[in-house]
Coordinates of C-alpha atoms in Angstrom, one line a residue:
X132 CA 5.7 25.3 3.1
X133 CA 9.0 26.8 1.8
X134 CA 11.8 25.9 -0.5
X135 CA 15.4 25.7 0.4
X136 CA 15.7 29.3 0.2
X137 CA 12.8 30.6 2.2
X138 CA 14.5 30.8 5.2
X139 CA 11.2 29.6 7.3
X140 CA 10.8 31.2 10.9
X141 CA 14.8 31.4 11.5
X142 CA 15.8 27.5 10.6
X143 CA 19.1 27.9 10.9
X144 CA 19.1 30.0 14.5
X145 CA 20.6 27.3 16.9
X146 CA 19.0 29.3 19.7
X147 CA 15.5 27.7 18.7
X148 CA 16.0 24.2 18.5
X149 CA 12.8 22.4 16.9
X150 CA 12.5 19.0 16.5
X151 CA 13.5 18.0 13.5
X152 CA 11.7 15.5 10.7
X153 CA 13.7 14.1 8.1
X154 CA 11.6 13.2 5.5
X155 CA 8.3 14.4 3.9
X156 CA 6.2 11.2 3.2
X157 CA 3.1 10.6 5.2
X158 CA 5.0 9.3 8.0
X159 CA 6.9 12.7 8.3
X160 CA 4.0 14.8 7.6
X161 CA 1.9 12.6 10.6
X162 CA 4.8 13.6 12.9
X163 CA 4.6 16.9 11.8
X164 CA 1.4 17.5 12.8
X165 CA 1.2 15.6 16.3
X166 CA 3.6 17.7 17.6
X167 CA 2.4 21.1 16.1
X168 CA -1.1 19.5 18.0
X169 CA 1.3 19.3 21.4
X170 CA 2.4 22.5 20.9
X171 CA 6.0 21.5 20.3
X172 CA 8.0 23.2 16.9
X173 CA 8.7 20.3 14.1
X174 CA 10.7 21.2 10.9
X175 CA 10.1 19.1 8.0
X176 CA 13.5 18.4 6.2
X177 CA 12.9 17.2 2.2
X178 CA 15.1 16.1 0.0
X179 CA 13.0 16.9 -3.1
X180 CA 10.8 19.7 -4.3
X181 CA 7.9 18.7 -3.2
X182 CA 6.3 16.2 0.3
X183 CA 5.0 12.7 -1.1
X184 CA 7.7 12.5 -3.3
X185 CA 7.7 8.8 -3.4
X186 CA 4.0 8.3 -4.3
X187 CA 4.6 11.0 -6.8
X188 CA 6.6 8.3 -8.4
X189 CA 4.7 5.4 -8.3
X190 CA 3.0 3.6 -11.1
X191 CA -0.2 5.0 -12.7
X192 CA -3.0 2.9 -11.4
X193 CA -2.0 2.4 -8.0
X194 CA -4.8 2.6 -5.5
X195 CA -4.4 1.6 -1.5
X196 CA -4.9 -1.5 -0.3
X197 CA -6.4 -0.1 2.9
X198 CA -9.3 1.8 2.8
X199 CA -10.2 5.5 3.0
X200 CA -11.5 5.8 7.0
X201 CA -8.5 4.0 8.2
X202 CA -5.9 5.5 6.0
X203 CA -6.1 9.3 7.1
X204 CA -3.4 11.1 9.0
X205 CA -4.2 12.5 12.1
X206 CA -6.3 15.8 12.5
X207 CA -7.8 15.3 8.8
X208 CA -9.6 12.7 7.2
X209 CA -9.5 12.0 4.0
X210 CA -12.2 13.1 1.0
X211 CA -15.0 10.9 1.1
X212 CA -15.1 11.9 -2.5
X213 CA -11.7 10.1 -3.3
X214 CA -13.9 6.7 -2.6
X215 CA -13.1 3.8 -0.8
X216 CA -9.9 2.6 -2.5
X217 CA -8.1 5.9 -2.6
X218 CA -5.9 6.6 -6.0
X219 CA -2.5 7.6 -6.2
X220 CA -3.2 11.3 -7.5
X221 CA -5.6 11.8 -5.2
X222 CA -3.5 10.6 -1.7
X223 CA -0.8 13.1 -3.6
X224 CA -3.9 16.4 -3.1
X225 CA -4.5 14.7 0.0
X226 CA -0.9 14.9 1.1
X227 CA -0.7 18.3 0.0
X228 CA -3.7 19.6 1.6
X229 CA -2.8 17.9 4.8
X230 CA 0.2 20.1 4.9
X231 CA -1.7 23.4 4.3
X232 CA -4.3 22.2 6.9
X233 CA -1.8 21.8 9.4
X234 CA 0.8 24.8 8.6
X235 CA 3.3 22.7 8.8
X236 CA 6.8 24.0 8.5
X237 CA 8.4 22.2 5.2
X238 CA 11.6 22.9 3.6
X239 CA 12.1 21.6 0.3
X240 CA 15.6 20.6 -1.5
X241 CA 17.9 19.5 1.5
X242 CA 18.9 16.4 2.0
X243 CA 20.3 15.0 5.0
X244 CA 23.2 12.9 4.9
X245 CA 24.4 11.9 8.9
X246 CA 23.1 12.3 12.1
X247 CA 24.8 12.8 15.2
X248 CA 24.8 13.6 18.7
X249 CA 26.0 17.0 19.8
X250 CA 26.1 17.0 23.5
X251 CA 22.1 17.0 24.8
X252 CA 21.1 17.4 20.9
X253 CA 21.5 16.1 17.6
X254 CA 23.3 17.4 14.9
X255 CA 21.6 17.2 11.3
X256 CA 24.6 17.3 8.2
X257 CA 23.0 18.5 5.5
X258 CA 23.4 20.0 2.0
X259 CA 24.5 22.8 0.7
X260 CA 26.7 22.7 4.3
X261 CA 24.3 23.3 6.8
X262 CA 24.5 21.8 10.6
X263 CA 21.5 21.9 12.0
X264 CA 20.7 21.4 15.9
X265 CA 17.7 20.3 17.1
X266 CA 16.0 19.0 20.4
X267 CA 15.1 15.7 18.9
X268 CA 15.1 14.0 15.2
X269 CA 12.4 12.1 13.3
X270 CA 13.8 9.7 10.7
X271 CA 11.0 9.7 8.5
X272 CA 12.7 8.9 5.1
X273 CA 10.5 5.6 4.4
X274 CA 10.0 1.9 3.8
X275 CA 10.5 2.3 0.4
X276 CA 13.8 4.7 0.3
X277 CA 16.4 2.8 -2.2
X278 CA 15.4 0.6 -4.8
X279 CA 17.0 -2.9 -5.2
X280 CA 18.1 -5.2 -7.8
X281 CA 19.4 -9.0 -7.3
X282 CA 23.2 -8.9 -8.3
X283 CA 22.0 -11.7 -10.8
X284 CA 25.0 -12.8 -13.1
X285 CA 25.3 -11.3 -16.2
X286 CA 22.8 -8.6 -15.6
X287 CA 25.2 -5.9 -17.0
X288 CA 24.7 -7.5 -20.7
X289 CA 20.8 -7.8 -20.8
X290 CA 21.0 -4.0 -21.7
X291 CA 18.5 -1.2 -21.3
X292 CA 15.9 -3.5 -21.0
X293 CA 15.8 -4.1 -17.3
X294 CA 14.4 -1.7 -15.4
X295 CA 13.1 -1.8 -11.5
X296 CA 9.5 -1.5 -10.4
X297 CA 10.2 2.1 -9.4
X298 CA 10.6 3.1 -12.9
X299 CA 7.5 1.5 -14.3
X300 CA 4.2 4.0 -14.7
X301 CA 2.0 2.6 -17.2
X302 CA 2.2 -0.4 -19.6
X303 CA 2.1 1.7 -22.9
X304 CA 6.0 1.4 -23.6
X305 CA 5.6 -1.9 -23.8
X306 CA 2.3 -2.5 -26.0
X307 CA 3.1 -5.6 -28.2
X308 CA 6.0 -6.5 -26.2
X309 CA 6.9 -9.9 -24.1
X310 CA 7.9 -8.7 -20.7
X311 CA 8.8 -10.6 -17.6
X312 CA 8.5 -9.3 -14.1
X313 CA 10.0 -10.5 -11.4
X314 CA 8.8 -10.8 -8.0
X315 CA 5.1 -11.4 -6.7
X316 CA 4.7 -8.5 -4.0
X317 CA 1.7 -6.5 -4.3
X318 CA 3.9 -4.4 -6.6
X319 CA 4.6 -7.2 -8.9
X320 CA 1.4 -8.4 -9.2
X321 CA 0.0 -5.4 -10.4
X322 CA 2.4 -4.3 -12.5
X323 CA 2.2 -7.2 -14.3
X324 CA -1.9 -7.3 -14.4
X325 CA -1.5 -4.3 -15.3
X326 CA 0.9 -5.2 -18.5
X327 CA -1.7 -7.6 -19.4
X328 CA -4.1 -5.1 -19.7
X329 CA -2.2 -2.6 -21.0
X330 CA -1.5 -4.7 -24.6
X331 CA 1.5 -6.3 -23.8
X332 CA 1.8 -9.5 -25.8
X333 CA 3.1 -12.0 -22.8
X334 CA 3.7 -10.9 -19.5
X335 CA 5.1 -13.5 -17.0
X336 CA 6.1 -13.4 -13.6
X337 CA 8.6 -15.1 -11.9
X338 CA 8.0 -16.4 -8.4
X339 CA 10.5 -17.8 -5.6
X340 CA 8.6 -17.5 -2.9
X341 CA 4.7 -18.3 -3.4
X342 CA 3.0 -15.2 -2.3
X343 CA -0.1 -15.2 0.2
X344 CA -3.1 -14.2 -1.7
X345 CA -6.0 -12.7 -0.4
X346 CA -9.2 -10.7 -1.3
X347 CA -8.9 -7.0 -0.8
X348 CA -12.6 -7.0 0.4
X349 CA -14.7 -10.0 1.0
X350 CA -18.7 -9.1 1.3
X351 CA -17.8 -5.9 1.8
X352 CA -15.0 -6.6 4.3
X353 CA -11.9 -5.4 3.9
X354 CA -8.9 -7.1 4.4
X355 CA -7.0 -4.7 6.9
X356 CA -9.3 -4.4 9.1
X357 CA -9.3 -8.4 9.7
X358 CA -5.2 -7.2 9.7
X359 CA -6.0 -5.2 12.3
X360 CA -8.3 -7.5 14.6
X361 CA -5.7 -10.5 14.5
X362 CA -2.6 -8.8 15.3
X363 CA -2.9 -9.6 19.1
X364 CA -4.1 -13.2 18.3
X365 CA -1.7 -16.0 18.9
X366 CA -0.1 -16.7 15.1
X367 CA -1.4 -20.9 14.8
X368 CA -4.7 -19.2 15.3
X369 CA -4.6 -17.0 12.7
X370 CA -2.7 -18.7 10.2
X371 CA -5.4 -21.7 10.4
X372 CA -8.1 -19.0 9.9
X373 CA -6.4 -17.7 6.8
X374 CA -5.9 -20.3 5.5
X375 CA -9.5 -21.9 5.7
X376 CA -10.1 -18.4 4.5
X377 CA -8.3 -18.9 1.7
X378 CA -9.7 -21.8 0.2
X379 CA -13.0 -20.8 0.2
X380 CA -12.3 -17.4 -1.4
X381 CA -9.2 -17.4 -3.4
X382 CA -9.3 -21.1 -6.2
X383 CA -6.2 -23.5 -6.6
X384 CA -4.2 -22.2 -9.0
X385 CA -1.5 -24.9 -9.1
X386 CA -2.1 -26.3 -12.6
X387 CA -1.1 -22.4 -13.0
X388 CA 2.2 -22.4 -11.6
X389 CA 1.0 -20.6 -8.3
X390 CA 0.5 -23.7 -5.5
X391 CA -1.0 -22.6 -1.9
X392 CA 2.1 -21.4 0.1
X393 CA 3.0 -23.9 2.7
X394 CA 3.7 -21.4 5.2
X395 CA 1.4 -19.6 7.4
X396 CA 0.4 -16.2 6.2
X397 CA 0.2 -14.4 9.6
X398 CA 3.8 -16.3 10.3
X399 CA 4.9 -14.7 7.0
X400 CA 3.8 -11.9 7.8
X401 CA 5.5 -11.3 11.0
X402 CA 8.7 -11.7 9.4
X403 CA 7.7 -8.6 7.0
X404 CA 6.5 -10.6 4.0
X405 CA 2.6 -8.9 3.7
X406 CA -0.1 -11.2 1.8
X407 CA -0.8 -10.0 -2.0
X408 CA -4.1 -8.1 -2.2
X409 CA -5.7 -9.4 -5.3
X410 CA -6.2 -6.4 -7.8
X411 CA -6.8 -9.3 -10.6
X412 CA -4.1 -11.2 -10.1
X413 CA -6.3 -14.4 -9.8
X414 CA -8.6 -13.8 -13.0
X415 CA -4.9 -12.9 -15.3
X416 CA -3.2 -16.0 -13.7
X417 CA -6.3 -18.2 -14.1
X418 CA -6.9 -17.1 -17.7
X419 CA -3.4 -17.0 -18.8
X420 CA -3.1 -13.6 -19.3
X421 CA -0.7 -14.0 -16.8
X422 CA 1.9 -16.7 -17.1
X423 CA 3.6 -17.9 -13.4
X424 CA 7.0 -18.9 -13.6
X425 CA 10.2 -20.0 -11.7
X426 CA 12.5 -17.4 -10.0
X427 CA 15.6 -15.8 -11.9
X428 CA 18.8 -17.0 -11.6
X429 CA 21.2 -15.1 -13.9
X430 CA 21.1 -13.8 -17.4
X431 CA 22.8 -14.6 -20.3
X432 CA 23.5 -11.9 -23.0
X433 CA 19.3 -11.5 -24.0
X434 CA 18.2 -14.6 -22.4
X435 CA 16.9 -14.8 -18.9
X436 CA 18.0 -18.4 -17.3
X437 CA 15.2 -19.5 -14.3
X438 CA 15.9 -21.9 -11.5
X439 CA 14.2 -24.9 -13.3
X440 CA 16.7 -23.9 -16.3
X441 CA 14.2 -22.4 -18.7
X442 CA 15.6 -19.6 -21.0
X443 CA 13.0 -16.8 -21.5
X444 CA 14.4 -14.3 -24.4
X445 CA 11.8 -11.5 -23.4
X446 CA 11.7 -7.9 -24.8
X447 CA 12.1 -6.3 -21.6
X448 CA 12.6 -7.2 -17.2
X449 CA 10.6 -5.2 -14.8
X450 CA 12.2 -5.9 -11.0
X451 CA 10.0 -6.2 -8.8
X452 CA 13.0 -6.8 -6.0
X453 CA 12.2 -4.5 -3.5
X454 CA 13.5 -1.6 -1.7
X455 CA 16.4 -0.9 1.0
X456 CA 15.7 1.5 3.9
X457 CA 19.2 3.3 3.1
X458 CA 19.6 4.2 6.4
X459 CA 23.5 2.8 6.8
X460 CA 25.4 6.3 6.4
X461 CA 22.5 8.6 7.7
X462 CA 22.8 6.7 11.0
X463 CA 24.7 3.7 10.9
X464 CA 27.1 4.8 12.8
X465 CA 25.0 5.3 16.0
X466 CA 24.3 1.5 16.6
X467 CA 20.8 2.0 16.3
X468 CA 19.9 -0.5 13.4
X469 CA 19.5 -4.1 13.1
X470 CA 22.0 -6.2 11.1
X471 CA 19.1 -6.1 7.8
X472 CA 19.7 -2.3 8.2
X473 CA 16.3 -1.3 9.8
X474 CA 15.4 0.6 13.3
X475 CA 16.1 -1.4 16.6
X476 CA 13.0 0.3 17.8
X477 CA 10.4 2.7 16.5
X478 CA 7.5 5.5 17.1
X479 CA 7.3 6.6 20.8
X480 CA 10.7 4.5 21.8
X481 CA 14.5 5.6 21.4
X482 CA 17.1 3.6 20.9
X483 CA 19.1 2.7 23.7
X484 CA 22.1 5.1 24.1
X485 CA 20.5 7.7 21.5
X486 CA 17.8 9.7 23.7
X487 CA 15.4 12.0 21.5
X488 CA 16.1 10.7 18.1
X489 CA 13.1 8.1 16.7
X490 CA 11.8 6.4 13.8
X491 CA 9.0 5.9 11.8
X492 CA 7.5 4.6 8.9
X493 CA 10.0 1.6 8.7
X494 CA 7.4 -1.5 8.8
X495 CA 5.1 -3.1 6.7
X496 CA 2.1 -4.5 8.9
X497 CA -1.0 -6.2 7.8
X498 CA -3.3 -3.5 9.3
X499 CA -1.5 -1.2 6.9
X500 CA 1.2 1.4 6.7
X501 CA -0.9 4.6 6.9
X502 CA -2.8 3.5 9.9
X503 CA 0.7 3.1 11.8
X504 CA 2.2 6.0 10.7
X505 CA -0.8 7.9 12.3
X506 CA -0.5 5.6 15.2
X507 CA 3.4 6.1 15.4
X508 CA 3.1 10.2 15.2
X509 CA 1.4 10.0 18.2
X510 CA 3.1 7.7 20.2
X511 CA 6.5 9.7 19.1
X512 CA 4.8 13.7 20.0
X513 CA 3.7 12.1 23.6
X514 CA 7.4 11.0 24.3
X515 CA 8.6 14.5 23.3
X516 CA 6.3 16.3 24.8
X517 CA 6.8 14.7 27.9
X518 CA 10.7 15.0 27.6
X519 CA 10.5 18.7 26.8
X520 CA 7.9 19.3 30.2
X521 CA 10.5 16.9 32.1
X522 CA 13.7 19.4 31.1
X523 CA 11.3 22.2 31.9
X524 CA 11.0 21.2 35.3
X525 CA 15.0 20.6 35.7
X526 CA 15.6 23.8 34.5

């Protein structure tokens, strides 16, 4: 690993094209490392100072929903000594160490900003003024690149006070406070258990969709690898297995605010909306730690005005909204993204019309994101590798 200045192995010569990886998450890192394993050059391109840059940011008590065995990236498994649940400081030394393992080329501080095709290759914009050429580009910049906030009405006039999720680490700012967070992801739900046990004074959360609930582990088995087993299975099956599931493990909170969806989960789930992983979300809600309430509409100087017309005057908003992939002006231009803004096609495919660029890293699925991003990096070093021994032979 390098910074921006350490010149690694002659970057910039255009007479060695590697395959370049924008990005240094795990889903870049993955990449990284199948194609080392296939013998082909990868150079990591990050924007920050340092690779897992986005879980460096993430709230204090995160853990993964998936487990330990089936979240490792390929070529090292992770610590058995980080437990089954693995915490967010402890994917970070993971992350870390799984660059040293692999001696993966890394260079720190340069962002790219627009991709495009220069002849056979691709041409990587970047800053500082670099063009880079390489074989082949990996867009591994994440699911989670952009954070998003609702353009709710009067917004601008709540003030200070309304942050999103990507800001929030711990709930000690808001000890004593009455906060409201809005939206009931898994990200949502914890930040605001979280708040509750943290010594907020009220914490509620605002709902428009009812979220899927499930148990992260049920006798000892874990939900993703049930994720995992089903995803071939026709969706009415699942979804009437779930949802038996569901009654007998998760109770009726509806007296609570929070009914049983009437949706299928797997059908949800297809459409990119994963099920909430209980991390106390039931117990908080059930013992009104938690308070479930309607969906935001728009604010009104300190006053936050719901969909069923209730004004909440609380201290402080956490936005739970989401993310956007924030891949319009990187590669927008190349036709290669649906009209939401994500990837047409991903791992081992490209595009059609844009030969030896990929993606990865840009879906949510219920047998969890590490798992395909391992799965992906493979798929994605085969197609290389084979492209590179097909223009050996030509040539």
């Amino acid at each position: 690993m390098a910074d921006e200045t350490g010149r690694i192995k002659g970057i910039d010569r255009t007479d060695d094209r590697p395959v370049y990886i924008v990005g240094g998450g795990p889903g870049g890192l993955a990449a990284a490392a199948a194609l080392r394993g296939r013998g082909v050059r990868a150079v990591i391109l990050e924007k920050s100072g340092s690779v897992g840059a986005s879980w460096r940011g993430h709230y204090d008590r995160l853990h993964l929903n998936t487990t330990r065995t089936l979240s490792g990236l390929p070529g090292l498994a992770i610590p058995r000594s980080f437990g089954r649940w693995v915490a967010r400081d402890d994917l970070i030394r993971y992350l870390d160490t799984y660059a040293e393992h692999h001696e993966l080329e890394i260079v720190t501080g340069v962002e790219v900003s627009r991709i495009e095709r220069a002849g056979a290759h691709w041409l990587l914009r970047a800053s500082g003024g670099r063009e880079l050429t390489g074989r082949a580009v990996v867009v591994a910049t994440g699911y989670n690149h952009t954070p998003h906030i609702p353009e709710w009405p009067g917004a601008d006039g709540y003030g200070d006070g309304l942050v999103h999720a990507s800001r929030y680490r711990n709930a000690a700012p808001y000890t004593g406070q009455d906060v409201l967070v809005v939206g009931a992801g898994n990200t949502g739900a914890e930040i605001a258990v979280d708040l509750a046990e943290g010594g907020a004074a009220r914490v509620r959360l605002a709902i428009r969709t009812v979220p899927h609930i499930v148990r992260r582990s049920t006798a000892g088995w874990p939900a993703q690898r049930s994720g995992i087993l089903v995803r071939r299975l026709p969706v009415r099956l699942v979804d009437l297995g779930a949802g038996l599931l569901c009654r007998l493990t998760v109770p009726d909170l509806s007296e609570k605010g929070l009914p049983r969806p009437d949706t299928g989960l797997y059908a949800r789930a297809r459409d990119g909306a994963v099920p909430v992983q209980d991390m106390g979300l039931i117990d908080a809600v059930r013992s009104g730690r938690v308070e479930v309430v309607a969906a935001v509409e728009s604010f009104d100087g300190p006053k936050v005005v719901l969909a069923d017309g209730t004004r909440l005057a609380p201290d402080a908003v956490i936005a739970a909204t989401g993310y956007r992939r924030g891949l319009e002006d990187l590669v927008g231009h190349l036709g290669v993204l649906d009209v939401t803004g994500r990837p047409l096609v991903r791992g081992g495919r490209c595009p059609a019309g844009a030969p030896g660029l990929y993606f990865t890293g840009f879906t949510n699925p219920i047998g969890g994101m590490l798992r395909e991003l391992s799965k992906d990096a493979a798929r994605i070093a085969r197609s290389i590798a084979r492209a590179r021994a097909r223009a050996s032979r030509a040539g």
